[in-house]
Short mmCIF file of C-alpha atoms in Angstrom, two decimals:
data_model
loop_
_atom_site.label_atom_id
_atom_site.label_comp_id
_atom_site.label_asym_id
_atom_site.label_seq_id
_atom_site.Cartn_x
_atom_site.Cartn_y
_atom_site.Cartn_z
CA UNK A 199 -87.34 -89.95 29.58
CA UNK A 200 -85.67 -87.47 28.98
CA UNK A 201 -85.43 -83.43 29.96
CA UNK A 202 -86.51 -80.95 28.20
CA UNK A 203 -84.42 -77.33 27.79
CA UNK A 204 -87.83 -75.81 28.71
CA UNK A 205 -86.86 -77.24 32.15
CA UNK A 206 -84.17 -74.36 32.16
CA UNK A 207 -81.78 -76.65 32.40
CA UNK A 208 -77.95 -75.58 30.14
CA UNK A 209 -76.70 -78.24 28.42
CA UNK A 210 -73.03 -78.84 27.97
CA UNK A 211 -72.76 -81.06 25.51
CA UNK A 212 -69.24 -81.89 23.97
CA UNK A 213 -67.90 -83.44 27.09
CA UNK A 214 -70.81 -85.91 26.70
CA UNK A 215 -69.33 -88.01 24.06
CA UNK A 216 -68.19 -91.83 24.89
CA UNK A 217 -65.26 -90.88 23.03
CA UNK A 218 -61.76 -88.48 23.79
CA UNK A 219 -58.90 -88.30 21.57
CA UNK A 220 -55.63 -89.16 23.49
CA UNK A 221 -53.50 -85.54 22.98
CA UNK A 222 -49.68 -85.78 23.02
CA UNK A 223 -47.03 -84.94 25.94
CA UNK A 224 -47.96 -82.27 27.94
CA UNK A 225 -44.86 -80.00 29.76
CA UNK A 226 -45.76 -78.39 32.69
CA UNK A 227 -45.87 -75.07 31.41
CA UNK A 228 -49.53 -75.80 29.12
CA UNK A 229 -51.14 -78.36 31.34
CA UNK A 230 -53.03 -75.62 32.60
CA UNK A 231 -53.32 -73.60 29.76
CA UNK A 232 -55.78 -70.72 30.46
CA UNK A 233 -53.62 -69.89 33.36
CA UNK A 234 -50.31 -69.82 31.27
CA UNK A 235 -51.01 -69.04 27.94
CA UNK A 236 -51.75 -65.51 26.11
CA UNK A 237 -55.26 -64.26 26.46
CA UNK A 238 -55.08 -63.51 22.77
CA UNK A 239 -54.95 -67.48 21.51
CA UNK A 240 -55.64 -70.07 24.57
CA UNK A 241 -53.68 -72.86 23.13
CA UNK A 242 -51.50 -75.44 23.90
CA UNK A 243 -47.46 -75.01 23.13
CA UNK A 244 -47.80 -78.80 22.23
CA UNK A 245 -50.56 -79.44 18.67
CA UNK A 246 -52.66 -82.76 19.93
CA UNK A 247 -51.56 -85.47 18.26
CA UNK A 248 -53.32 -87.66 15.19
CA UNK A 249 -54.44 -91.28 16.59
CA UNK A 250 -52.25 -93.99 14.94
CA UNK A 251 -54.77 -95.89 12.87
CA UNK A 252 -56.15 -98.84 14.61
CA UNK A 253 -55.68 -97.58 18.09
CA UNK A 254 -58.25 -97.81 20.75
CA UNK A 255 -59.52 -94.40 21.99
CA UNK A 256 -59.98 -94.52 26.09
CA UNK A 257 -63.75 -94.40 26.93
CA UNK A 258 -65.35 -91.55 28.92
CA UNK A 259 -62.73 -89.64 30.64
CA UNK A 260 -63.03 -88.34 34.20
CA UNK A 261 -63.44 -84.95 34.67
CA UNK A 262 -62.44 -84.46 38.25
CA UNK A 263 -60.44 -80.86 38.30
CA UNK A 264 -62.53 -79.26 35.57
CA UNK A 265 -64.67 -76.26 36.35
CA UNK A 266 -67.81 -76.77 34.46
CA UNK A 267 -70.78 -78.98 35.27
CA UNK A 268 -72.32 -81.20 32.73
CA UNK A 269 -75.69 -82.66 31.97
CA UNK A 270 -75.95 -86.30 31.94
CA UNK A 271 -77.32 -86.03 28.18
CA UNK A 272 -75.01 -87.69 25.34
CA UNK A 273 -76.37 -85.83 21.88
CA UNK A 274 -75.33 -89.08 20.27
CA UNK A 275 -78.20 -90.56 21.75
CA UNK A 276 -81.27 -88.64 20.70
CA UNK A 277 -82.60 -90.61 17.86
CA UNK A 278 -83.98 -87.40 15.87
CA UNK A 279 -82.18 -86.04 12.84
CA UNK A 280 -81.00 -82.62 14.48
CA UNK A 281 -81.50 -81.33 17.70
CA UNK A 282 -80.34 -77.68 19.16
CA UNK A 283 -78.74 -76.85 22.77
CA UNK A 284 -78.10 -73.64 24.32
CA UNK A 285 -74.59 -73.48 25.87
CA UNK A 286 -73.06 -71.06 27.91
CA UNK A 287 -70.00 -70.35 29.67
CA UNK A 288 -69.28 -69.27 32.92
CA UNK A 289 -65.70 -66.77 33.26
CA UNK A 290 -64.22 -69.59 35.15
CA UNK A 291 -65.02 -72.76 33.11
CA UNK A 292 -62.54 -74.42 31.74
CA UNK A 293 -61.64 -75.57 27.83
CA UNK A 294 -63.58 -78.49 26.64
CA UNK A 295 -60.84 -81.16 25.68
CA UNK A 296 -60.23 -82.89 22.35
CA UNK A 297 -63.23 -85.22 22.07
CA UNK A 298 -65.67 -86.74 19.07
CA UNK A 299 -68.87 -88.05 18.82
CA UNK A 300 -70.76 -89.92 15.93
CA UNK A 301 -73.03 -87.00 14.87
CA UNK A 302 -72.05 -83.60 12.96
CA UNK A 303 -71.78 -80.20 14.80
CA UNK A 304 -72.53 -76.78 14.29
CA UNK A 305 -71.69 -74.61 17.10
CA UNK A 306 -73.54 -71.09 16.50
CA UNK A 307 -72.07 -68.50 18.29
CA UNK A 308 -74.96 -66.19 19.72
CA UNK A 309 -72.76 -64.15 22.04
CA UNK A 310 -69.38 -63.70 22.13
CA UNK A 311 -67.05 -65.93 19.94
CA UNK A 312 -66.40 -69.45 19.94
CA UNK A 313 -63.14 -71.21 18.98
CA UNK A 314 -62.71 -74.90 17.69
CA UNK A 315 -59.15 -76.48 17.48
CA UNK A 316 -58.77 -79.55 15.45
CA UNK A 317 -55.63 -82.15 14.25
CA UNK A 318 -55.53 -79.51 11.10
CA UNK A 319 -55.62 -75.92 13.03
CA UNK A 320 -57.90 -73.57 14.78
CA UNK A 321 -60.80 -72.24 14.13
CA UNK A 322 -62.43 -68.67 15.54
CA UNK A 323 -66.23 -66.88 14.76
CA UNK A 324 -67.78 -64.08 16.22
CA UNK A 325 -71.26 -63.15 17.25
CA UNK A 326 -73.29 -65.13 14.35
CA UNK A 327 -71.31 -67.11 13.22
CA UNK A 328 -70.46 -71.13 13.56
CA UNK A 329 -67.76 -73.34 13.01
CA UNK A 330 -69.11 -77.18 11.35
CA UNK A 331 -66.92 -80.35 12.44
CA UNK A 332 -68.07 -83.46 10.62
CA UNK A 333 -69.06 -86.04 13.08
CA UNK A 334 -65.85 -88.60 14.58
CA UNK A 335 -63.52 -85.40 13.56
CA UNK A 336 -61.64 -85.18 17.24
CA UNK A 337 -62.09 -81.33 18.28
CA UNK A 338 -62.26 -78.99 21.42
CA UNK A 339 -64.56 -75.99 21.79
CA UNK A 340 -64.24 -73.24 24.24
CA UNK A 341 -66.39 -69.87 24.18
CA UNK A 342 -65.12 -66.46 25.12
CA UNK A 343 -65.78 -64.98 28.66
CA UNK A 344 -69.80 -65.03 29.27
CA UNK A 345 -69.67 -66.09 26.08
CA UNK A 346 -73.58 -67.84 24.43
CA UNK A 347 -73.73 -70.33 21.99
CA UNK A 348 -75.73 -72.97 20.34
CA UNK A 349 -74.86 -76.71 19.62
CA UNK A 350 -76.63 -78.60 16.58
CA UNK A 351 -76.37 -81.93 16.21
CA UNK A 352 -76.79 -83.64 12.85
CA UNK A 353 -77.51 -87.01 12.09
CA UNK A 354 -75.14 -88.08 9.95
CA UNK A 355 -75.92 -88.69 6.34
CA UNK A 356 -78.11 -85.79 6.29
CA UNK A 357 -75.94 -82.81 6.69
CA UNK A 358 -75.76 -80.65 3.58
CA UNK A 359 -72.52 -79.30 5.04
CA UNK A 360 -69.16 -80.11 3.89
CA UNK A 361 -67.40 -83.48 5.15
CA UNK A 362 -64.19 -81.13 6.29
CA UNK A 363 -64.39 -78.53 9.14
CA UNK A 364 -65.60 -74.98 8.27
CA UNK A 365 -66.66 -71.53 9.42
CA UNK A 366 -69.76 -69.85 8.40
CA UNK A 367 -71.99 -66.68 8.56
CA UNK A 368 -75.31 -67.25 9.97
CA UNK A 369 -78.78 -65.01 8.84
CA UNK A 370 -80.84 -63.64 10.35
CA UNK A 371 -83.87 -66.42 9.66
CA UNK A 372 -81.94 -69.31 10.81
CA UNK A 373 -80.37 -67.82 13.50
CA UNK A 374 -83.73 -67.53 15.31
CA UNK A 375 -84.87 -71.11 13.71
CA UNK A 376 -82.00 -72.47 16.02
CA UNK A 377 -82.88 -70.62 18.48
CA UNK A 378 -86.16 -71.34 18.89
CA UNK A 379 -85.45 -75.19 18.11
CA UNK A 380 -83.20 -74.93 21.48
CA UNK A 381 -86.69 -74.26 23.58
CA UNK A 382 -88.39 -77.27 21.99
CA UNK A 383 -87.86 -81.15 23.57
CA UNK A 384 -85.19 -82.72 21.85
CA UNK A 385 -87.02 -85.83 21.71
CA UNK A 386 -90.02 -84.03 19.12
CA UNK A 387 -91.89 -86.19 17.42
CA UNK A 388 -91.34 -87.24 13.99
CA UNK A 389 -93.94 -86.11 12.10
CA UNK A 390 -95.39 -82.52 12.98
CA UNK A 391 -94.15 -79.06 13.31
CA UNK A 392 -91.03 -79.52 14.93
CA UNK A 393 -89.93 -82.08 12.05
CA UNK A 394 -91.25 -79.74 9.40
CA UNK A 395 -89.00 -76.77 11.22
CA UNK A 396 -85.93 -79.51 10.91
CA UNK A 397 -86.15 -79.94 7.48
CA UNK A 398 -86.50 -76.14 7.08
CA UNK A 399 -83.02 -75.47 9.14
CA UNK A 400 -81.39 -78.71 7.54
CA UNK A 401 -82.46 -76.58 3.76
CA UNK A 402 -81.22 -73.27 5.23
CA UNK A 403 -77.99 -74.94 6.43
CA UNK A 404 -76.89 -75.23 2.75
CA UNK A 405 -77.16 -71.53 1.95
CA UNK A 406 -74.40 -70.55 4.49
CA UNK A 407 -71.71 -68.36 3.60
CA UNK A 408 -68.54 -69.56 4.24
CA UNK A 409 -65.96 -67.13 6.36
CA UNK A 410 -62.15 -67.60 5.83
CA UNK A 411 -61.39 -67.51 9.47
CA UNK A 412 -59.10 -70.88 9.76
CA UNK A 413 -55.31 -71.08 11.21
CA UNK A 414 -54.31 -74.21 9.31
CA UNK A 415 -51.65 -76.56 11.39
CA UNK A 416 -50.76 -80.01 9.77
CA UNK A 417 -48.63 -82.26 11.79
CA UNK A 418 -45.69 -81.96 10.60
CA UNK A 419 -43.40 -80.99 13.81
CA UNK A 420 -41.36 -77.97 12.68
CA UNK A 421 -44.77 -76.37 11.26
CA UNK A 422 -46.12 -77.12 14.55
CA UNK A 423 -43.34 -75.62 16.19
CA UNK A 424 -43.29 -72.28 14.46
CA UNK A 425 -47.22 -72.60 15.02
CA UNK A 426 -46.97 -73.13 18.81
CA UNK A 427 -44.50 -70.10 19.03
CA UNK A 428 -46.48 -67.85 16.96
CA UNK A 429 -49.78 -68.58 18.88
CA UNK A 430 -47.82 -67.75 22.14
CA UNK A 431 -46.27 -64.59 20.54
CA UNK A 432 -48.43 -63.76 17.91
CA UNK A 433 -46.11 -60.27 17.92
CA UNK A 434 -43.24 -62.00 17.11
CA UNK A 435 -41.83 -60.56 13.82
CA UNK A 436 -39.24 -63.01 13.24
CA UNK A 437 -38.69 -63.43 9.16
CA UNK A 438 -38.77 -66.45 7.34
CA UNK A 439 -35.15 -66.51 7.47
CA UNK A 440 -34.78 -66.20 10.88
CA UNK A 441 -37.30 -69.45 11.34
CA UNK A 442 -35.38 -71.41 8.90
CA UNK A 443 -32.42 -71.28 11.17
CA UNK A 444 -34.75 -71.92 14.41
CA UNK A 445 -36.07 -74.94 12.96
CA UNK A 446 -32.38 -75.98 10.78
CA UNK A 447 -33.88 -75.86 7.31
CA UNK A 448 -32.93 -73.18 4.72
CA UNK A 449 -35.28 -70.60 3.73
CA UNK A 450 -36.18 -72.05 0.58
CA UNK A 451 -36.92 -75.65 1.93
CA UNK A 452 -39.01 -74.43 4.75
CA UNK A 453 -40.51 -71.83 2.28
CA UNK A 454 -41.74 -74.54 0.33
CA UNK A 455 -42.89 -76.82 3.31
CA UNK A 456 -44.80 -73.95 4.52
CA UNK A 457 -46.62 -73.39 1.18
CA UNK A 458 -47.37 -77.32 0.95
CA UNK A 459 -48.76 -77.97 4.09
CA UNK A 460 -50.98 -74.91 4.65
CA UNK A 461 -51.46 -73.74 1.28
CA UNK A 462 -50.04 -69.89 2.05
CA UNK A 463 -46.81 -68.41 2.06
CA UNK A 464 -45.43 -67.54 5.79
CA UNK A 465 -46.18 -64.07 5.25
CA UNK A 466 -49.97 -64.88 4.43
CA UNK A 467 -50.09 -67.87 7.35
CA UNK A 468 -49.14 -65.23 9.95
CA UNK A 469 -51.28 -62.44 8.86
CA UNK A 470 -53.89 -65.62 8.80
CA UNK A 471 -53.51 -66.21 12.28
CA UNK A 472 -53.92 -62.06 13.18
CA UNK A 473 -57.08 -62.32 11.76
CA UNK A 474 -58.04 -64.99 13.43
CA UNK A 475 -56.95 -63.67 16.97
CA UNK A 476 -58.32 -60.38 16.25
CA UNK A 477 -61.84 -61.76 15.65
CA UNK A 478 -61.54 -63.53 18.61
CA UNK A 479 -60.03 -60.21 20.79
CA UNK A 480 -62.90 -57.64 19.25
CA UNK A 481 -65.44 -60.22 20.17
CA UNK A 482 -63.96 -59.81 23.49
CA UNK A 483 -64.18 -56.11 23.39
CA UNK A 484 -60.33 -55.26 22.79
CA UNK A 485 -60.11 -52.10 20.86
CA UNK A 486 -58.05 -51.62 17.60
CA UNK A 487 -55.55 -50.09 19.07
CA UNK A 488 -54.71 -52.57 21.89
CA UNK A 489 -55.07 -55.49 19.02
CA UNK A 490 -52.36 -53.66 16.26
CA UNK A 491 -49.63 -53.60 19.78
CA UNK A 492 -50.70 -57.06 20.64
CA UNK A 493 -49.98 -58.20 17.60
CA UNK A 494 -46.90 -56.49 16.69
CA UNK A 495 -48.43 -53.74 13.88
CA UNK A 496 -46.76 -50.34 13.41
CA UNK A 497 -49.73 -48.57 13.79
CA UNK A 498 -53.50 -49.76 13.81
CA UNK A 499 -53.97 -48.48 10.36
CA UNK A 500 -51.51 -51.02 9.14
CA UNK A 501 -53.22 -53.83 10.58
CA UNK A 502 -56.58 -52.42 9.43
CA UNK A 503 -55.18 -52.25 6.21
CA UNK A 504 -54.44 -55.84 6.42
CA UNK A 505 -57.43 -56.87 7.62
CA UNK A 506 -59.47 -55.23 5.13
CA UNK A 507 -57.13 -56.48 1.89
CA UNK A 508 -58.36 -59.97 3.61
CA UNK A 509 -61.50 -59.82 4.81
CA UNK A 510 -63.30 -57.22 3.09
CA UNK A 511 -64.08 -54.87 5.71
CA UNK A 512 -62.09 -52.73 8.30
CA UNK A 513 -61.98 -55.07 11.76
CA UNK A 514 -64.93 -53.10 13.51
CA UNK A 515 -67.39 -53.32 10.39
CA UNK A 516 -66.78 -56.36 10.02
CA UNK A 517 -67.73 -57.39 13.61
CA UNK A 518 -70.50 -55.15 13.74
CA UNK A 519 -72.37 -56.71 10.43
CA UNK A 520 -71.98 -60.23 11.96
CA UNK A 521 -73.14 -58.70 15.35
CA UNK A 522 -76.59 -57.57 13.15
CA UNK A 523 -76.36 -60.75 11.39
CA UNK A 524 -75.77 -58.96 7.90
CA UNK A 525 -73.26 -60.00 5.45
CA UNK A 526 -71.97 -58.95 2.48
#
């Protein structure tokens, strides 16, 4: 039988899956990576690499060395169509690695932000919001420092959620429907309130409101090298140019490779990635000021400026709306 979160019990759930995705060569310098790399990104210099089709993915992985203690729960195995934990993160857990599991996941971020990396990029949301990986996609979530957050589990087939990663906006109303769903026995029965309540988040799930807050990485290895250097010195204000002759293409060639595999120019890509790392730093509680240094901006009104011409909003509305769950 088995517990219920009533118990008071925190379940950590990712690690859980029978499944990990094999990542490439590690150097020395990331295989520790929240003591090496920049507080702004926590990424590996090295993107994990794609399984070669057919290959066998090694079974459950030891976790001897890592920081954070895990439930013996595996979300893949509660037969109900969704099911809701409450995570939360400790200031000296580590990463989850690159794993997958059978069912879909939404990871709500309640406090603090939550990142996802992928095979295609990273992923960052603030308070309210949640990042969606379709079920077998191989990904790794960590949470900011103290950092709260929710992990839903859907069935698959059932999802009304795109078959592709994604980050959302949460309201208000399902916000506390996944809440409360977290203080409720996974194993509910079938037919009753808790299945009607389902059926009303699986509805409300579909009227999400998609945020643009994605760092795109494909795997080809010069885009993945001008990714890894960017995410360790995201105030590096090299021009194309100059990366054309770090990486031995011409400007136009890499131009063009740039624009095909992420779908933005370089300019766009890199103020892409700012925005991403800022949402990440406010949620953290950097100021403004200390984000336009960090990430190599004249002044803070010029990244503001970019930031709003993007997302809408000047950087500290914008956090505070998702902080009150409002949107526009």
């Amino acid at each position: 039988m088995y517990p219920s979160p009533t118990n008071g019990r925190i379940y950590r759930i990712a690690i859980l899956c029978r499944e990990t995705v094999k990542l490439g060569p590690r150097s020395a310098s990331n295989s520790t990576e929240a003591a090496t790399l920049p507080k702004s990104a926590r990424i590996g210099a090295k993107w994990p690499e794609a399984p070669v089709a057919g290959d066998a993915l090694p079974m459950a992985w030891d976790p001897t060395g890592l920081r954070i203690s895990f439930t013996p729960e595996d979300p893949d195995e509660f037969a109900r169509p969704l099911v809701s934990f409450l995570v939360r993160r400790n200031v000296d857990d580590d990463e989850l690695p690159i794993h997958r599991h059978r069912k879909g996941q939404l990871v709500v971020a309640a406090e603090g932000s939550v990142m996802c990396r992928t095979l295609d990029g990273l992923r960052i949301v603030p308070s309210n919001g949640a990042v969606w990986i379709p079920g077998e996609i191989p990904h790794s979530i960590s949470m900011s420092d103290k950092g709260r957050s929710y992990c839903v589990f859907i069935k698959p087939g059932i999802s009304p959620l795109p078959e592709s990663c994604a980050t959302f906006s949460i309201s208000p109303m399902l916000r506390e429907m996944i809440f409360h769903l977290a203080n409720l026995p996974p194993l509910y029965p079938l037919e009753g309130p808790t299945s009607r309540l389902v059926q009303v988040i699986l509805d409300e799930l579909a009227q999400m409101k998609a945020e643009p807050l994605h760092f795109p990485v494909s795997n080809h290895p010069r885009i993945q090298r001008i990714a890894a250097q960017l995410l360790e010195a995201p105030d590096d204000r090299r021009t194309i140019r100059d990366w054309a002759a770090t990486v031995a293409m011409s400007e136009r060639t890499l131009a063009r490779l740039i624009q095909k595999q992420t779908g933005m120019s370089f300019g766009r890509w890199r103020q892409q990635l700012h925005i991403v790392i800022a949402v990440q730093r406010m949620s953290m509680g950097a100021t403004v000021q200390a984000i336009s240094q960090e990430l190599g901006y004249d002044s803070p009104s010029a990244f503001t400026a970019m930031f709003r011409k993007h997302m809408g909003q000047p950087p500290r509305r914008y956090l505070q709306d998702r902080a009150e769950g409002t949107t526009n």
